[in-house]
């Protein structure tokens, strides 16, 4: 996997640009932090990269090819952790993970290890609705870890987590980057992770700057 | 040749060019509409002979038949511009598709009303489940679905794209619906009184009047469509500098 | 092979979810029986009249029951973000739509087919029509689920899309209604129902190839 250069990224909602024309890159082993005040379009930008927004405009240059940004998600396996849980309340932790592993063609045998890693070991037979807010976040993390994903897109990864949870997310991010993974995330204000390979993209409410 | 055509198509895809181009076209279309409509009404109401079977009431077909043709024609046009909008993401094509819907629905409605008015003396009832009227009724519902979907989604571009997709689904299903209704009608041996008893029986002046009225509806559609698209362009591009200049003048 | 595994996992998951909320599961069935029970009250209990309108009544009720349950196909997955996970997976979205339609049919269409004998009794359907009714429902209800998936994909982003959905979907159900009832009428009249049934089968194949692709496209448009 090589660097992906995003060129001329634009998105309009109701004929109003959500952010200005953006240029940024995702590099293996680097994390890109999208910063900006509420309403500056951080979540929207993540959703553009994930391919959810059919009207997004712009291109991605990857491995010498140029393709529309809305087709980018088809070129590499990516994991998305957004505001919605992404699992079913009426299924148990294990049932949820089994399905997500099948969907993303991951490895079922790693489920046990991953559950231990995120601290949900012993909860595998509980229904999704029985989990606390922090545990729900941990289940979403477990689903990401079971992915063969090269790129992680994480929207507000620290929300609803206690000190331990924050440390866990930081550790997982670091491991992912050490394995040459790519990471794109949003946050309000300061980022509690010190890392040499951190790029910042600032969005200033409709007048986006360069990375 | 192909290249110039392609370039022309692309330029027309820009709302600004389309606005200017259609502004120049509308007066001509309007004049053509007035002339053909006056001539067509004169031909159909005064010149064309009285039908020996149906008397004077048959003259409603000069409105009914062109409207029915327009109802179908506009639906197909809507689906084609919807396809262009979806595949090439052309803003103007989205607006054309959406502007088509109410006009086509109006023509279909006129078809239903005139058909029912004509049916009263012929069948003795205001409504007969005749194959053609029944499929017109479902055509009207297909139009209403497109309009309803467009109205229900807030983001205008997203709404236009969803409605365009629905129009495409509709145009694929239209022949299936039509032929199944025709088949259903023969199965139940419904009313079979025909507007035409075959073209050979038609007096040449009847055909002439009908063709002129058809041309008039085409011109009317052109005027109505372009006006509606222009209004949509001004609304959606209201922040663009060229629209601002236009308003300031 | 892998795609089949994904399809199977999806169907298994959705069936399990349906089973966990089995109170809702029976609603379309009760609705269907209730609608059928309303007709004798409306037109009178005379057996001959009921027999005359039986096939049409059962089919119209099946149309309405399917339509009311269409929301089950995508709504909850869109609300809890499961649809986002399906979007970013490498599995084609149309394949996922197909899996969800299959489950929808198993949960709502199949019970209608199984219920046909009971409905036939309630409506005094003449004996020769019963087998044709079962066959036509078996071929026709999957078409209803498939066409419905396109309509529900277009309206899933709209908060109050229920009435709108019926406006979008019911006109497209007309051919299924016509040929479904025609098969039963043919059988009652002593003719072979094969013609209309084969047309229903053709519609099923047509919808099976096009509807999942169109619904996937519609989801991409309406969820953006």
XYZ file of C-alpha atoms in Angstrom:
684
model
C 0.000 0.000 0.000
C 1.321 3.377 -0.952
C 0.328 6.896 -0.141
C -3.120 8.056 -1.284
C -3.280 11.667 -2.414
C -6.703 13.299 -2.222
C -7.135 16.113 -4.718
C -9.782 18.802 -5.009
C -12.143 17.196 -2.519
C -15.457 19.042 -2.357
C -18.863 18.305 -0.970
C -22.011 20.393 -1.185
C -25.139 20.026 0.873
C -28.169 22.000 -0.308
C -25.902 23.728 -2.839
C -23.721 25.036 0.001
C -20.151 23.763 0.249
C -19.684 22.003 3.601
C -15.951 22.684 3.422
C -13.684 24.351 0.914
C -11.716 22.437 -1.692
C -9.399 20.117 0.240
C -6.049 18.539 -0.573
C -4.560 15.952 1.758
C -2.741 12.648 1.808
C -3.018 9.419 3.715
C 0.338 7.719 4.243
C 1.096 4.252 5.574
C 2.192 4.552 9.186
C 0.755 8.047 9.515
C -2.355 9.319 11.179
C -4.266 12.247 9.770
C -6.119 14.249 12.387
C -8.971 16.377 11.083
C -9.415 19.378 13.344
C -11.965 22.142 13.416
C -14.891 23.594 15.325
C -18.341 21.990 15.440
C -20.036 22.104 12.083
C -16.826 22.485 10.107
C -17.481 19.193 8.336
C -15.099 16.759 10.049
C -17.601 13.918 10.110
C -18.689 14.725 6.567
C -15.099 14.509 5.357
C -14.685 11.089 6.961
C -17.909 9.971 5.300
C -16.635 11.249 1.952
C -13.481 9.125 2.302
C -15.601 6.128 3.376
C -17.608 6.468 0.161
C -20.994 7.101 1.775
C -21.601 10.390 0.014
C -22.609 9.805 -3.548
C -22.320 13.474 -4.542
C -18.757 13.990 -3.271
C -16.430 15.428 -5.873
C -12.693 15.144 -6.253
C -10.071 12.531 -7.056
C -7.680 10.197 -5.352
C -4.256 9.351 -6.768
C -3.165 5.953 -5.595
C -0.421 3.782 -7.094
C -0.262 5.882 -10.227
C -3.987 5.641 -10.845
C -6.508 8.440 -10.520
C -10.047 7.604 -9.511
C -13.102 9.515 -8.284
C -13.145 9.857 -4.513
C -16.525 8.121 -4.275
C -14.969 4.933 -5.708
C -11.970 5.064 -3.392
C -13.465 2.710 -0.796
C -13.630 -0.063 -3.374
C -9.858 -0.105 -3.839
C -8.845 -1.083 -0.309
C -10.464 -2.642 2.733
C -11.321 0.079 5.184
C -12.898 0.145 8.593
C -15.289 2.852 9.674
C -16.263 3.619 13.262
C -18.778 6.431 13.340
C -21.401 7.796 15.706
C -23.754 4.899 15.105
C -22.860 1.610 16.770
C -22.752 -0.527 13.631
C -24.026 -3.622 15.419
C -27.433 -4.967 16.446
C -28.873 -4.446 19.924
C -30.826 -7.691 19.624
C -27.803 -9.879 18.947
C -25.184 -10.965 21.456
C -21.624 -9.669 21.319
C -20.456 -12.937 19.793
C -23.254 -13.123 17.210
C -22.542 -9.550 16.178
C -18.836 -10.174 15.769
C -19.354 -13.447 13.896
C -21.510 -11.655 11.329
C -19.163 -8.698 10.953
C -16.179 -11.014 10.512
C -18.036 -12.900 7.780
C -19.069 -9.631 6.121
C -15.541 -8.263 6.072
C -13.946 -11.641 5.359
C -11.893 -11.552 8.524
C -10.644 -14.424 10.663
C -13.170 -16.012 13.043
C -10.482 -17.664 15.146
C -9.202 -14.315 16.387
C -12.520 -13.342 18.014
C -11.519 -14.672 21.441
C -8.180 -12.890 21.476
C -9.723 -9.639 20.294
C -12.449 -9.782 22.940
C -9.770 -10.144 25.570
C -7.830 -7.272 24.089
C -10.749 -4.804 24.223
C -11.880 -6.017 27.647
C -15.151 -7.651 26.619
C -14.047 -11.170 27.527
C -16.826 -12.685 29.583
C -19.469 -10.492 27.949
C -19.716 -12.422 24.697
C -23.191 -13.795 25.427
C -24.678 -10.454 26.443
C -27.069 -8.709 24.069
C -25.850 -5.509 22.477
C -28.502 -3.523 24.333
C -27.162 -4.738 27.696
C -23.793 -3.033 27.187
C -22.832 0.319 28.688
C -21.874 3.221 26.429
C -18.181 2.517 26.947
C -18.626 -1.186 26.266
C -20.506 -0.413 23.072
C -17.528 1.595 21.935
C -15.293 -1.335 22.799
C -17.438 -3.683 20.737
C -17.097 -1.360 17.762
C -13.315 -1.407 18.333
C -13.358 -5.206 18.393
C -15.138 -5.234 15.052
C -12.418 -2.970 13.616
C -9.639 -5.175 14.926
C -11.166 -8.222 13.250
C -11.051 -6.486 9.893
C -8.262 -6.930 7.433
C -8.545 -3.159 6.990
C -5.607 -1.062 5.845
C -7.306 2.245 6.566
C -9.129 3.097 9.753
C -11.610 5.939 9.736
C -12.475 6.849 13.335
C -14.985 9.537 14.174
C -14.559 10.838 17.750
C -12.763 7.687 18.904
C -12.444 8.870 22.520
C -16.066 9.772 23.165
C -17.729 7.800 26.003
C -14.483 6.145 27.080
C -12.913 6.160 30.535
C -9.165 6.592 31.176
C -8.489 2.922 30.536
C -10.500 2.999 27.345
C -8.594 6.020 26.077
C -5.315 4.248 26.783
C -6.640 1.210 24.906
C -7.592 3.234 21.839
C -4.207 4.934 21.858
C -2.430 1.585 22.066
C -4.513 0.098 19.249
C -3.885 3.123 17.038
C -0.163 2.910 17.678
C -0.086 -0.795 16.773
C -2.080 -0.188 13.617
C 0.352 2.521 12.527
C 3.382 0.383 13.361
C 2.021 -2.253 10.980
C 2.043 0.434 8.257
C -1.697 0.953 8.556
C -3.324 4.258 7.695
C -5.541 6.191 10.057
C -7.803 9.174 9.729
C -9.606 10.554 12.739
C -11.437 13.601 14.068
C -11.226 15.323 17.410
C -12.217 18.475 19.152
C -9.295 20.394 20.617
C -6.166 18.627 21.813
C -5.249 15.123 20.913
C -4.024 12.981 23.780
C -1.696 10.890 21.646
C 1.942 11.858 21.120
C 3.126 10.428 17.886
C 5.814 11.445 15.423
C 3.753 10.472 12.406
C 0.832 12.775 12.887
C -0.498 15.098 10.169
C -3.076 17.770 10.871
C -5.832 18.908 8.528
C -7.640 21.998 9.784
C -11.181 22.765 8.689
C -12.313 26.318 9.382
C -16.023 26.256 8.821
C -16.372 26.332 5.073
C -12.889 27.667 4.260
C -10.753 24.554 4.510
C -6.960 24.881 4.558
C -4.307 22.593 3.255
C -2.847 19.694 5.172
C -19.233 16.317 -36.112
C -19.405 14.009 -33.120
C -16.902 16.199 -31.272
C -18.804 19.426 -31.804
C -21.978 17.693 -30.735
C -20.268 16.504 -27.579
C -18.878 19.942 -26.814
C -22.261 21.507 -27.397
C -23.824 18.981 -25.042
C -21.239 19.778 -22.392
C -21.761 23.509 -22.691
C -25.484 23.036 -22.388
C -24.773 21.161 -19.195
C -23.610 24.353 -17.544
C -26.591 26.063 -15.922
C -25.447 29.464 -17.119
C -25.268 28.485 -20.792
C -28.538 26.645 -20.540
C -30.167 29.690 -19.003
C -29.003 31.952 -21.813
C -29.732 29.468 -24.566
C -33.233 28.695 -23.325
C -33.958 32.398 -22.817
C -33.278 32.948 -26.498
C -35.345 29.921 -27.512
C -38.504 30.546 -25.501
C -39.974 33.475 -27.518
C -39.734 31.434 -30.729
C -41.334 28.414 -29.142
C -44.039 30.598 -27.692
C -44.900 32.153 -31.043
C -44.904 28.706 -32.672
C -47.205 27.452 -29.934
C -49.726 30.298 -30.377
C -49.811 29.873 -34.140
C -50.165 26.077 -34.133
C -52.716 26.177 -31.347
C -54.920 28.733 -33.121
C -54.605 26.922 -36.422
C -55.127 23.529 -34.838
C -58.258 24.630 -32.968
C -59.646 26.185 -36.130
C -58.959 22.988 -38.059
C -60.326 20.662 -35.444
C -63.403 22.630 -34.409
C -64.485 24.179 -37.687
C -62.857 22.481 -40.661
C -62.789 18.810 -39.741
C -66.070 17.087 -40.654
C -68.500 15.718 -38.105
C -68.045 12.038 -37.370
C -71.006 10.105 -38.759
C -71.111 7.753 -35.767
C -70.104 9.911 -32.831
C -71.400 13.305 -33.888
C -69.703 16.425 -32.599
C -68.546 14.935 -29.315
C -65.722 13.102 -31.046
C -63.918 16.453 -31.381
C -62.608 16.096 -27.855
C -60.117 13.626 -29.270
C -58.177 16.567 -30.699
C -57.244 17.361 -27.118
C -57.364 13.847 -25.726
C -55.053 12.094 -28.153
C -52.239 14.693 -28.221
C -52.365 14.851 -24.409
C -52.093 11.082 -24.142
C -49.101 11.098 -26.462
C -47.496 13.892 -24.442
C -48.073 12.000 -21.199
C -45.991 9.103 -22.482
C -43.473 11.219 -24.369
C -42.707 13.354 -21.324
C -42.288 10.313 -19.104
C -39.717 8.851 -21.463
C -37.954 12.206 -21.727
C -37.928 12.474 -17.933
C -36.356 9.034 -17.638
C -33.736 9.808 -20.288
C -32.663 13.042 -18.639
C -32.799 11.208 -15.312
C -30.348 8.658 -16.680
C -28.059 11.446 -17.896
C -28.323 13.091 -14.476
C -27.434 9.889 -12.644
C -24.617 8.692 -14.867
C -22.937 11.963 -15.839
C -24.025 13.902 -12.751
C -25.267 16.849 -14.772
C -27.085 19.413 -12.696
C -29.161 20.699 -15.622
C -30.293 17.179 -16.498
C -31.518 16.760 -12.914
C -33.530 19.943 -13.221
C -34.953 18.929 -16.600
C -36.054 15.550 -15.226
C -37.751 17.150 -12.241
C -39.367 19.891 -14.324
C -40.835 17.232 -16.627
C -42.849 15.556 -13.874
C -45.587 18.130 -13.133
C -46.060 18.960 -16.813
C -46.373 15.307 -17.752
C -48.722 14.688 -14.842
C -50.898 17.594 -16.025
C -51.102 16.171 -19.551
C -51.962 12.742 -18.167
C -54.636 14.301 -16.007
C -56.081 16.134 -19.015
C -56.091 12.802 -20.870
C -58.064 11.166 -18.080
C -60.572 14.018 -17.801
C -61.154 14.304 -21.551
C -61.369 10.535 -21.818
C -64.021 10.475 -19.149
C -65.946 13.386 -20.730
C -65.857 11.613 -24.059
C -66.834 8.333 -22.450
C -70.063 9.702 -20.971
C -71.995 9.933 -24.274
C -70.211 6.882 -25.732
C -70.406 4.422 -22.839
C -73.085 6.095 -20.789
C -70.812 6.299 -17.755
C -68.128 8.698 -16.603
C -65.606 5.967 -16.060
C -65.101 2.715 -17.861
C -62.225 0.368 -16.970
C -61.025 0.526 -20.512
C -57.418 -0.623 -21.065
C -56.140 2.726 -22.279
C -57.762 4.807 -19.539
C -56.632 2.356 -16.872
C -53.009 2.462 -17.929
C -53.225 6.274 -18.127
C -54.448 6.224 -14.532
C -51.393 4.245 -13.444
C -49.158 6.514 -15.508
C -50.546 9.396 -13.459
C -49.661 7.528 -10.269
C -46.125 6.948 -11.536
C -45.815 10.703 -12.105
C -47.237 11.449 -8.664
C -44.713 9.052 -7.128
C -41.805 10.877 -8.773
C -43.164 14.234 -7.609
C -43.895 12.949 -4.113
C -40.414 11.505 -3.705
C -38.824 14.740 -4.916
C -40.906 16.760 -2.460
C -40.148 14.467 0.485
C -36.342 14.727 0.402
C -34.906 17.975 1.708
C -31.606 18.220 -0.143
C -32.652 19.264 -3.621
C -29.903 17.508 -5.552
C -30.336 14.280 -3.631
C -34.103 14.536 -4.124
C -33.629 15.041 -7.856
C -31.331 12.039 -8.138
C -33.676 9.782 -6.175
C -36.632 10.928 -8.295
C -34.608 10.371 -11.471
C -33.881 6.816 -10.394
C -37.558 6.242 -9.713
C -38.393 7.582 -13.178
C -35.971 5.038 -14.641
C -37.617 2.223 -12.703
C -40.977 3.521 -13.920
C -39.983 3.625 -17.555
C -38.810 0.003 -17.415
C -42.087 -1.030 -15.810
C -44.339 1.121 -17.980
C -44.593 -1.329 -20.902
C -45.079 -4.238 -18.499
C -47.899 -2.413 -16.731
C -49.440 -1.289 -20.008
C -49.446 -4.707 -21.662
C -50.658 -6.513 -18.579
C -53.550 -4.043 -18.343
C -54.348 -4.550 -22.031
C -54.246 -8.308 -21.539
C -56.412 -8.038 -18.413
C -58.897 -5.972 -20.365
C -59.269 -8.486 -23.188
C -59.588 -11.226 -20.566
C -62.561 -9.491 -19.003
C -63.953 -8.311 -22.341
C -64.259 -4.736 -21.245
C -65.389 -1.806 -23.326
C -63.904 -1.891 -26.781
C -65.256 1.304 -28.317
C -62.301 2.861 -30.065
C -61.532 6.483 -30.710
C -60.281 5.559 -34.133
C -61.965 2.921 -36.173
C -58.676 2.566 -38.069
C -56.681 5.168 -39.940
C -58.175 4.301 -43.330
C -61.532 5.564 -42.115
C -60.118 8.858 -41.016
C -60.840 11.848 -43.135
C -57.562 13.563 -44.203
C -58.668 16.849 -42.616
C -59.183 15.037 -39.300
C -55.635 13.721 -39.427
C -54.334 17.156 -40.346
C -56.079 18.790 -37.402
C -54.765 16.111 -35.086
C -51.181 16.559 -36.253
C -51.336 20.330 -35.851
C -52.701 19.966 -32.338
C -49.906 17.497 -31.562
C -47.349 20.052 -32.734
C -49.030 22.680 -30.539
C -48.709 20.496 -27.443
C -45.033 19.867 -28.233
C -44.366 23.609 -28.431
C -46.322 24.218 -25.263
C -44.282 21.572 -23.497
C -41.075 23.198 -24.733
C -42.091 26.584 -23.336
C -43.319 25.192 -20.027
C -40.270 22.971 -19.530
C -37.707 25.650 -20.319
C -39.449 28.232 -18.133
C -39.577 25.803 -15.255
C -35.925 24.799 -15.648
C -34.910 28.475 -15.809
C -36.745 29.183 -12.572
C -35.012 26.221 -10.933
C -31.625 27.373 -12.183
C -32.122 30.831 -10.680
C -33.200 29.291 -7.392
C -30.429 26.748 -7.059
C -27.659 28.948 -8.437
C -28.798 32.013 -6.506
C -25.336 32.346 -4.931
C -23.443 32.169 -8.220
C -21.971 35.484 -9.356
C -23.689 35.463 -12.758
C -27.096 35.151 -11.111
C -26.237 37.977 -8.715
C -25.310 40.190 -11.684
C -28.523 39.226 -13.421
C -30.568 40.232 -10.398
C -28.669 43.504 -9.945
C -29.433 44.627 -13.500
C -17.999 -19.451 -2.527
C -17.089 -16.657 -0.215
C -19.997 -14.579 -1.439
C -22.326 -17.453 -0.693
C -20.895 -17.652 2.807
C -21.565 -13.941 3.321
C -25.093 -14.328 1.968
C -25.752 -17.205 4.299
C -24.368 -15.319 7.318
C -26.572 -12.353 6.478
C -29.727 -14.443 6.105
C -28.930 -16.292 9.330
C -28.429 -13.016 11.168
C -31.628 -11.455 9.851
C -33.685 -14.557 10.571
C -32.316 -14.584 14.115
C -33.199 -10.918 14.513
C -36.687 -11.560 13.174
C -37.095 -14.391 15.631
C -35.953 -12.203 18.550
C -38.794 -9.772 17.782
C -41.331 -12.417 16.851
C -44.208 -10.317 18.162
C -43.800 -8.122 15.106
C -43.201 -11.141 12.924
C -46.823 -12.219 12.985
C -48.290 -8.769 12.328
C -48.419 -9.065 8.518
C -50.128 -12.453 8.897
C -52.762 -11.109 11.286
C -53.214 -8.101 9.031
C -53.840 -10.368 6.078
C -56.441 -12.489 7.854
C -58.129 -9.390 9.220
C -58.386 -7.727 5.806
C -59.832 -10.931 4.358
C -62.332 -11.082 7.227
C -63.471 -7.535 6.467
C -64.661 -8.362 2.963
C -67.624 -10.588 3.900
C -68.662 -7.870 6.336
C -68.513 -5.306 3.558
C -70.111 -7.175 0.664
C -72.276 -9.696 2.513
C -71.600 -13.328 3.446
C -73.173 -14.876 0.358
C -70.940 -17.765 -0.742
C -71.299 -17.248 -4.478
C -70.317 -13.593 -4.326
C -67.352 -14.364 -2.079
C -66.194 -17.140 -4.396
C -66.386 -14.705 -7.301
C -64.119 -12.132 -5.639
C -61.934 -14.576 -3.658
C -58.806 -14.566 -5.839
C -58.774 -10.793 -6.216
C -59.347 -10.230 -2.514
C -56.583 -12.573 -1.415
C -54.164 -11.035 -3.879
C -54.968 -7.434 -2.949
C -54.589 -8.332 0.724
C -51.223 -9.980 -0.043
C -50.104 -6.818 -1.852
C -51.033 -4.643 1.108
C -49.505 -6.977 3.702
C -46.211 -7.124 1.794
C -46.164 -3.378 1.346
C -46.708 -2.700 5.039
C -43.818 -4.959 5.979
C -41.328 -3.524 3.475
C -39.898 -1.195 6.080
C -38.344 -4.247 7.757
C -35.893 -4.691 4.900
C -33.506 -1.800 5.568
C -34.837 0.512 8.277
C -33.180 -0.911 11.395
C -29.845 -1.447 9.646
C -29.822 2.158 8.521
C -30.722 3.419 11.977
C -28.067 1.537 13.934
C -25.263 1.990 11.418
C -25.089 -1.645 10.273
C -25.734 -0.361 6.751
C -22.560 1.765 6.999
C -20.585 -1.372 7.815
C -22.150 -3.107 4.813
C -21.271 -0.111 2.635
C -17.570 -0.180 3.528
C -17.261 -3.949 3.226
C -15.868 -5.296 -0.018
C -19.088 -7.222 -0.643
C -21.207 -5.760 -3.474
C -24.146 -3.888 -2.012
C -26.542 -5.549 -4.473
C -25.551 -8.914 -3.026
C -26.428 -7.686 0.461
C -29.751 -6.356 -0.832
C -30.448 -9.796 -2.297
C -29.809 -11.433 1.063
C -32.098 -8.998 2.827
C -34.854 -9.522 0.241
C -34.604 -13.291 0.626
C -35.044 -12.940 4.379
C -37.930 -10.549 3.898
C -39.673 -13.067 1.696
C -39.018 -15.930 4.124
C -40.475 -13.854 6.944
C -43.472 -12.255 5.195
C -44.051 -13.890 1.783
C -43.705 -17.528 2.720
C -46.289 -17.320 5.550
C -48.761 -15.885 3.022
C -48.203 -18.872 0.749
C -48.650 -21.288 3.645
C -51.749 -19.443 4.755
C -53.411 -19.676 1.328
C -55.572 -22.736 2.143
C -57.037 -20.994 5.191
C -57.770 -17.844 3.208
C -59.316 -19.934 0.452
C -61.708 -21.474 2.965
C -62.639 -18.086 4.419
C -63.411 -16.713 0.966
C -65.192 -19.835 -0.374
C -62.628 -20.143 -3.149
C -63.745 -22.951 -5.498
C -61.639 -26.060 -4.971
C -59.856 -26.129 -8.373
C -58.465 -22.656 -7.732
C -56.566 -23.492 -4.549
C -53.476 -25.083 -6.064
C -53.196 -22.251 -8.588
C -53.531 -19.728 -5.750
C -50.674 -21.358 -3.851
C -48.510 -21.508 -6.964
C -49.235 -17.931 -7.962
C -48.505 -16.652 -4.454
C -45.267 -18.653 -4.350
C -44.113 -17.070 -7.618
C -45.618 -13.627 -7.095
C -44.749 -12.699 -3.516
C -40.961 -12.801 -4.133
C -41.541 -10.325 -6.968
C -43.382 -8.077 -4.511
C -40.452 -8.226 -2.080
C -37.952 -7.490 -4.865
C -39.841 -4.528 -6.328
C -40.546 -3.299 -2.828
C -36.843 -3.295 -1.971
C -36.284 -0.627 -4.630
C -39.093 1.536 -3.285
C -38.008 1.185 0.311
C -34.375 1.880 -0.627
C -35.501 5.178 -2.152
C -37.558 6.215 0.885
C -35.422 4.875 3.731
C -33.844 8.261 4.404
C -37.254 9.921 4.792
C -38.696 9.996 8.289
C -42.353 9.623 7.337
C -42.006 7.615 4.162
C -44.835 5.120 4.730
C -47.598 6.658 2.625
C -45.122 7.747 -0.002
C -43.803 4.199 -0.244
C -47.263 2.908 -1.125
C -47.547 5.527 -3.868
C -44.210 4.429 -5.317
C -44.686 0.696 -5.031
C -48.362 -0.143 -5.631
C -48.484 0.949 -9.310
C -45.496 -1.327 -9.924
C -47.392 -4.228 -8.316
C -50.195 -4.077 -10.905
C -48.808 -6.749 -13.296
C -48.279 -9.215 -10.444
C -51.850 -8.680 -9.294
C -53.235 -9.156 -12.798
C -51.378 -12.373 -13.570
C -51.700 -13.753 -10.048
C -55.474 -13.504 -10.092
C -55.639 -14.618 -13.724
C -53.913 -17.902 -12.844
C -56.527 -18.613 -10.178
C -59.439 -17.550 -12.406
C -58.156 -19.789 -15.195
C -57.978 -22.778 -12.894
C -61.505 -22.122 -11.577
C -62.825 -21.886 -15.131
C -61.294 -25.276 -15.881
C -58.450 -23.947 -17.994
C -54.747 -24.382 -17.435
C -53.178 -21.725 -15.185
C -49.769 -22.383 -16.771
C -49.777 -19.253 -18.973
C -50.121 -16.622 -16.244
C -47.903 -18.672 -13.932
C -45.123 -18.748 -16.513
C -45.447 -14.996 -16.948
C -45.137 -14.615 -13.172
C -42.030 -16.802 -13.279
C -40.582 -14.582 -16.016
C -41.303 -11.512 -13.890
C -39.557 -13.187 -10.967
C -36.413 -13.808 -13.019
C -36.502 -10.277 -14.395
C -36.914 -8.742 -10.937
C -34.303 -11.062 -9.458
C -31.644 -9.788 -11.849
C -32.517 -6.091 -11.880
C -34.088 -5.234 -8.533
C -31.055 -5.861 -6.255
C -28.810 -3.771 -8.508
C -31.351 -0.957 -8.664
C -32.041 -1.061 -4.938
C -28.300 -0.908 -4.190
C -28.025 2.127 -6.454
C -31.047 3.681 -4.764
C -29.517 3.103 -1.316
C -26.353 4.882 -2.390
C -28.386 7.858 -3.585
C -30.820 8.088 -0.700
C -28.352 7.520 2.150
C -25.782 10.037 0.920
